[in-house]
Tab-separated table of C-alpha atoms in Angstrom:
chain	number	residue	atom	x	y	z
A	1	MET	CA	13.692	118.688	6.599
A	2	ALA	CA	15.617	115.505	6.025
A	3	THR	CA	18.661	113.265	7.512
A	4	ALA	CA	19.804	110.263	5.721
A	5	SER	CA	22.437	107.861	7.170
A	6	ARG	CA	24.730	106.124	4.745
A	7	LEU	CA	23.906	102.317	5.423
A	8	LEU	CA	23.964	101.215	2.199
A	9	PRO	CA	27.297	100.417	0.109
A	10	PRO	CA	27.699	102.757	-3.043
A	11	TRP	CA	25.214	102.082	-5.913
A	12	THR	CA	27.262	101.206	-9.005
A	13	ARG	CA	24.674	101.537	-12.018
A	14	ALA	CA	24.546	104.308	-14.337
A	15	ALA	CA	21.777	106.964	-13.950
A	16	ALA	CA	22.715	107.717	-10.637
A	17	PRO	CA	20.379	110.498	-8.758
A	18	THR	CA	21.387	113.460	-7.001
A	19	CYS	CA	21.821	112.648	-3.398
A	20	ARG	CA	19.939	115.315	-1.144
A	21	CYS	CA	20.802	113.786	2.032
A	22	SER	CA	21.309	116.455	4.745
A	23	THR	CA	22.385	114.904	6.843
A	24	LEU	CA	11.776	88.250	9.413
A	25	LEU	CA	11.230	90.441	12.288
A	26	ALA	CA	10.062	90.322	15.978
A	27	ALA	CA	6.585	91.168	16.175
A	28	PRO	CA	6.694	94.816	16.224
A	29	ARG	CA	4.590	96.998	18.924
A	30	SER	CA	1.761	99.088	17.662
A	31	CYS	CA	1.616	102.230	19.782
A	32	ARG	CA	0.050	105.686	19.329
A	33	LEU	CA	1.487	108.807	20.533
A	34	ALA	CA	-0.583	110.992	22.772
A	35	ILE	CA	-0.784	113.945	20.187
A	36	PRO	CA	-3.556	115.737	18.864
A	37	THR	CA	-5.229	113.827	15.697
A	38	PHE	CA	-5.306	115.454	12.241
A	39	ARG	CA	-6.950	115.620	8.989
A	40	CYS	CA	-4.990	116.368	5.726
A	41	ARG	CA	-6.277	118.799	3.380
A	42	ALA	CA	-5.129	120.684	0.432
A	43	THR	CA	-4.861	124.521	0.241
A	44	ALA	CA	-7.152	126.189	-1.929
A	45	ALA	CA	-4.303	126.585	-4.440
A	46	ALA	CA	-2.965	122.783	-4.150
A	47	THR	CA	-3.549	121.490	-7.427
A	48	VAL	CA	-2.022	118.294	-9.232
A	49	GLY	CA	1.700	119.411	-9.965
A	50	ALA	CA	1.391	122.987	-8.609
A	51	GLY	CA	3.756	121.987	-5.636
A	52	ALA	CA	1.664	123.751	-3.015
A	53	PRO	CA	1.930	122.431	0.567
A	54	LEU	CA	-0.707	120.437	2.273
A	55	LEU	CA	-1.817	121.392	5.657
A	56	LEU	CA	-2.799	119.222	8.772
A	57	GLU	CA	-5.621	120.226	10.608
A	58	GLU	CA	-6.607	119.293	14.107
A	59	ARG	CA	-9.740	117.606	13.321
A	60	ALA	CA	-10.952	114.090	13.417
A	61	GLY	CA	-8.792	111.990	11.375
A	62	ALA	CA	-5.722	109.946	12.001
A	63	VAL	CA	-2.376	110.728	12.176
A	64	ALA	CA	-0.565	107.688	13.803
A	65	VAL	CA	2.859	108.227	14.785
A	66	ARG	CA	4.244	104.763	15.870
A	67	GLU	CA	6.586	101.846	15.184
A	68	PHE	CA	5.741	100.249	12.017
A	69	VAL	CA	3.122	97.673	12.145
A	70	THR	CA	3.356	95.554	8.795
A	71	LEU	CA	6.032	94.815	5.978
A	72	ASP	CA	3.939	97.017	3.747
A	73	GLU	CA	4.377	99.578	5.958
A	74	LEU	CA	7.852	99.276	6.050
A	75	ARG	CA	8.150	99.170	2.242
A	76	ALA	CA	6.312	102.462	1.949
A	77	ALA	CA	8.672	103.907	4.561
A	78	VAL	CA	11.483	103.111	2.354
A	79	SER	CA	10.012	104.387	-0.706
A	80	LEU	CA	9.313	107.975	1.287
A	81	ARG	CA	13.003	107.877	2.084
A	82	VAL	CA	14.156	107.250	-1.551
A	83	ARG	CA	11.852	109.999	-2.598
A	84	THR	CA	13.032	112.310	-0.125
A	85	PHE	CA	16.857	112.023	-0.113
A	86	TYR	CA	17.236	111.611	-4.008
A	87	GLU	CA	16.074	113.835	-6.851
A	88	TYR	CA	16.322	112.723	-10.621
A	89	SER	CA	16.099	115.137	-13.418
A	90	ARG	CA	13.368	114.570	-15.809
A	91	ASP	CA	15.655	113.314	-18.746
A	92	THR	CA	17.465	110.710	-16.660
A	93	VAL	CA	17.627	107.377	-18.298
A	94	GLY	CA	16.269	104.564	-16.287
A	95	ALA	CA	15.456	106.739	-13.087
A	96	GLU	CA	12.244	104.637	-12.179
A	97	ASP	CA	14.553	101.376	-12.239
A	98	HIS	CA	17.196	103.166	-10.257
A	99	ARG	CA	14.550	104.423	-7.691
A	100	LYS	CA	13.180	100.780	-7.601
A	101	GLY	CA	16.681	99.198	-6.955
A	102	LEU	CA	17.643	101.723	-4.179
A	103	ALA	CA	14.293	101.041	-2.370
A	104	GLU	CA	14.848	97.304	-2.679
A	105	ARG	CA	18.591	97.301	-1.355
A	106	GLU	CA	17.505	99.880	1.371
A	107	TYR	CA	14.334	97.824	2.512
A	108	GLU	CA	16.525	94.708	2.573
A	109	ALA	CA	19.086	96.705	4.844
A	110	LEU	CA	16.510	97.874	7.233
A	111	GLU	CA	15.036	94.578	7.486
A	112	ASN	CA	18.259	93.124	8.354
A	113	ARG	CA	18.814	95.922	11.094
A	114	ILE	CA	15.610	95.461	12.548
A	115	SER	CA	15.958	91.818	12.884
A	116	GLY	CA	19.248	92.239	14.702
A	117	ASN	CA	21.408	90.665	11.494
A	118	MET	CA	23.892	93.437	11.229
A	119	ILE	CA	26.677	93.770	13.405
A	120	ASN	CA	26.878	96.794	15.620
A	121	PHE	CA	23.190	97.309	15.659
A	122	GLN	CA	21.904	96.018	19.015
A	123	ARG	CA	18.351	97.028	18.458
A	124	VAL	CA	16.647	99.312	15.683
A	125	ALA	CA	12.964	100.545	15.306
A	126	CYS	CA	11.347	102.164	12.427
A	127	ILE	CA	9.023	105.027	13.629
A	128	ASN	CA	6.404	106.284	10.837
A	129	GLY	CA	3.983	108.885	10.775
A	130	THR	CA	0.781	107.648	8.682
A	131	VAL	CA	-2.625	109.234	7.639
A	132	PRO	CA	-5.410	107.722	5.938
A	133	LEU	CA	-5.619	108.044	1.939
A	134	LEU	CA	-8.358	110.666	1.814
A	135	PRO	CA	-9.648	112.615	-1.202
A	136	SER	CA	-8.061	115.706	0.038
A	137	LEU	CA	-4.505	114.047	-0.462
A	138	MET	CA	-5.075	113.565	-4.300
A	139	SER	CA	-3.210	116.719	-5.060
A	140	ALA	CA	-0.062	114.853	-3.877
A	141	GLU	CA	-0.700	112.095	-6.230
A	142	GLU	CA	2.828	111.087	-6.467
A	143	LEU	CA	3.308	110.653	-2.813
A	144	CYS	CA	-0.024	108.544	-2.548
A	145	SER	CA	1.110	106.499	-5.230
A	146	ALA	CA	4.672	105.716	-3.997
A	147	CYS	CA	4.130	105.625	-0.086
A	148	LYS	CA	0.653	103.700	0.150
A	149	PHE	CA	0.062	100.465	1.965
A	150	VAL	CA	-3.059	99.022	3.564
A	151	GLU	CA	-3.865	98.117	7.019
A	152	ASP	CA	-6.931	96.523	8.072
A	153	GLY	CA	-8.477	97.086	4.795
A	154	GLU	CA	-7.650	100.866	5.160
A	155	GLU	CA	-5.412	102.630	2.580
A	156	ARG	CA	-3.019	104.799	4.526
A	157	ILE	CA	0.170	106.843	3.391
A	158	VAL	CA	3.697	106.929	5.390
A	159	VAL	CA	4.442	110.734	5.353
A	160	GLY	CA	7.194	110.760	7.930
A	161	SER	CA	9.836	108.401	9.144
A	162	LEU	CA	13.222	107.824	11.125
A	163	ASP	CA	14.982	104.898	12.607
A	164	LEU	CA	16.067	104.636	16.088
A	165	ASN	CA	19.237	102.831	16.490
A	166	GLN	CA	20.672	101.477	19.658
A	167	CYS	CA	24.381	101.222	18.594
A	168	LEU	CA	27.839	102.525	19.158
A	169	TRP	CA	28.320	104.275	15.959
A	170	LEU	CA	26.800	104.568	12.140
A	171	PRO	CA	28.620	104.080	9.190
A	172	ASP	CA	30.310	107.067	7.742
A	173	GLU	CA	29.453	109.248	10.664
A	174	LEU	CA	30.635	110.919	13.631
A	175	THR	CA	30.626	108.631	16.719
A	176	GLY	CA	29.215	110.139	19.790
A	177	LYS	CA	31.382	110.577	23.013
A	178	ARG	CA	28.890	109.735	25.687
A	179	PRO	CA	28.677	107.693	27.730
A	180	GLY	CA	32.403	107.524	28.519
A	181	VAL	CA	34.484	104.243	27.913
A	182	LYS	CA	33.989	103.099	31.758
A	183	GLU	CA	30.135	103.210	31.315
A	184	SER	CA	27.641	101.025	29.428
A	185	SER	CA	28.122	101.537	25.491
A	186	HIS	CA	24.661	100.084	25.196
A	187	THR	CA	22.948	103.168	26.294
A	188	ARG	CA	24.006	105.207	23.383
A	189	ALA	CA	21.520	105.526	20.425
A	190	TYR	CA	21.479	107.354	17.092
A	191	LEU	CA	18.526	108.711	15.087
A	192	SER	CA	18.939	108.375	11.195
A	193	ASN	CA	16.951	108.527	7.750
A	194	VAL	CA	14.846	111.318	9.661
A	195	CYS	CA	12.384	112.644	6.656
A	196	VAL	CA	9.025	114.144	6.390
A	197	ALA	CA	7.231	114.164	3.022
A	198	LYS	CA	7.879	117.488	1.173
A	199	GLU	CA	4.103	118.197	1.006
A	200	LEU	CA	3.575	118.261	4.790
A	201	GLN	CA	6.566	119.703	6.043
A	202	ARG	CA	6.424	122.409	8.818
A	203	ASN	CA	3.003	120.607	10.093
A	204	GLY	CA	4.800	119.340	13.534
A	205	LEU	CA	5.306	115.902	12.117
A	206	GLY	CA	9.050	116.165	12.612
A	207	TYR	CA	8.762	117.243	16.146
A	208	ALA	CA	6.232	114.212	16.795
A	209	LEU	CA	8.421	111.633	15.173
A	210	VAL	CA	11.450	112.763	17.284
A	211	GLY	CA	9.061	113.160	20.293
A	212	LYS	CA	8.048	109.285	19.805
A	213	SER	CA	11.681	108.115	19.440
A	214	LYS	CA	12.732	109.837	22.733
A	215	LYS	CA	9.876	107.971	24.257
A	216	LEU	CA	11.080	104.631	23.001
A	217	ALA	CA	14.621	105.424	23.759
A	218	ARG	CA	13.868	105.975	27.450
A	219	GLU	CA	12.022	102.473	27.432
A	220	TRP	CA	15.242	101.086	26.019
A	221	GLY	CA	17.085	102.566	28.683
A	222	ILE	CA	19.322	104.972	26.426
A	223	THR	CA	21.026	107.809	28.210
A	224	ASP	CA	22.521	109.576	25.359
A	225	LEU	CA	20.871	110.376	22.188
A	226	TYR	CA	22.574	111.767	18.851
A	227	VAL	CA	21.586	112.824	15.419
A	228	HIS	CA	23.460	113.928	12.554
A	229	VAL	CA	22.540	116.974	10.594
A	230	ALA	CA	23.766	118.661	7.771
A	231	ILE	CA	25.560	121.721	8.399
A	232	ASN	CA	23.499	124.033	5.837
A	233	ASN	CA	20.034	122.301	6.858
A	234	GLU	CA	19.037	125.084	9.173
A	235	GLY	CA	15.432	123.561	9.323
A	236	ALA	CA	16.344	120.518	10.874
A	237	GLN	CA	18.739	122.123	13.004
A	238	LYS	CA	15.750	124.110	14.536
A	239	LEU	CA	13.859	121.177	15.057
A	240	TYR	CA	16.520	119.300	17.001
A	241	THR	CA	17.375	122.216	19.119
A	242	LYS	CA	13.715	122.613	20.004
A	243	SER	CA	13.769	118.964	20.693
A	244	GLY	CA	16.542	119.634	23.155
A	245	PHE	CA	19.854	118.669	20.955
A	246	VAL	CA	22.833	120.646	21.636
A	247	TYR	CA	26.074	120.677	19.493
A	248	GLU	CA	28.783	118.175	20.220
A	249	SER	CA	31.098	118.129	17.133
A	250	LYS	CA	31.338	118.882	13.431
A	251	GLU	CA	32.660	116.463	10.872
A	252	PRO	CA	35.969	117.232	9.132
A	253	ALA	CA	35.975	118.870	5.782
A	254	GLN	CA	38.009	116.304	4.032
A	255	GLN	CA	35.621	113.399	5.269
A	256	ALA	CA	32.686	115.454	3.843
A	257	ARG	CA	34.373	116.023	0.459
A	258	HIS	CA	35.356	112.381	0.373
A	259	LEU	CA	31.659	111.309	0.773
A	260	GLY	CA	30.388	114.144	-1.491
A	261	ARG	CA	28.279	115.658	1.168
A	262	PRO	CA	27.802	118.676	3.176
A	263	ARG	CA	29.671	118.579	6.503
A	264	ARG	CA	27.623	117.187	9.356
A	265	LEU	CA	27.202	118.139	13.026
A	266	LEU	CA	26.961	115.728	15.379
A	267	LEU	CA	24.212	116.629	18.057
A	268	TRP	CA	23.367	115.074	21.500
A	269	LEU	CA	20.389	114.853	23.680
A	270	ASP	CA	20.908	114.047	27.689
A	271	MET	CA	18.042	111.714	27.820
A	272	LYS	CA	18.936	111.739	31.766
A	273	ASN	CA	17.835	115.171	32.132
A	274	ASP	CA	15.355	115.426	29.237
A	275	PRO	CA	11.801	116.525	30.527
A	276	LEU	CA	10.084	114.846	27.752
């Protein structure tokens, strides 16, 4: 499940990856979502390089779903996004340098959005799902290496992430119709860059991230929440439907071809009537 938003200018260097997109700062608040805590463990078949999924079990542990707390965590979240939205073939020359370049540019752009330095973005929050670095996670060596950060002396891994953007529109994306032109445009928001580490998908992390974003959006006074999703990403569509989103519009085929991606759907959530 992954939904990326085109918030960076095109990358011009050689060795460009294959994009899998489906679709400083004011002191951030640290808050935890009231969901069961979990412990991550590998399945019996999960060995390094085997690609077997990890499971989240409802036991003593700590899956924290919250706004980012440290800049190291923010960098780890950006690393997860680059890892999720781009694929590199084994023989790609300069792939690691390209990946680092993407991560650095996205980190700078995200930092600017959160700190209010980008036009159109009134307020932006980066919400992450993080877990402790446990021995059972060692089977996901690359994930642990790329998305690790240290907080209060504890090593943690960012395993899910998204942005909540209070704004009128996102670059290169369909614009929501609500609220109407006579109403306050500052009550519209979009989710973007929604991703969960492939090793931990189908464990409820995506649903928890969206749930946390809905709670924060309500605190901001958001009445209309939007998300873009690729027309061929059935898993993400099911997640958003479960979270209360409904279809509003579809990206024109010509625009999708121009941007070199699958067509996207624009989904809408009526925050005024969402039970949460």
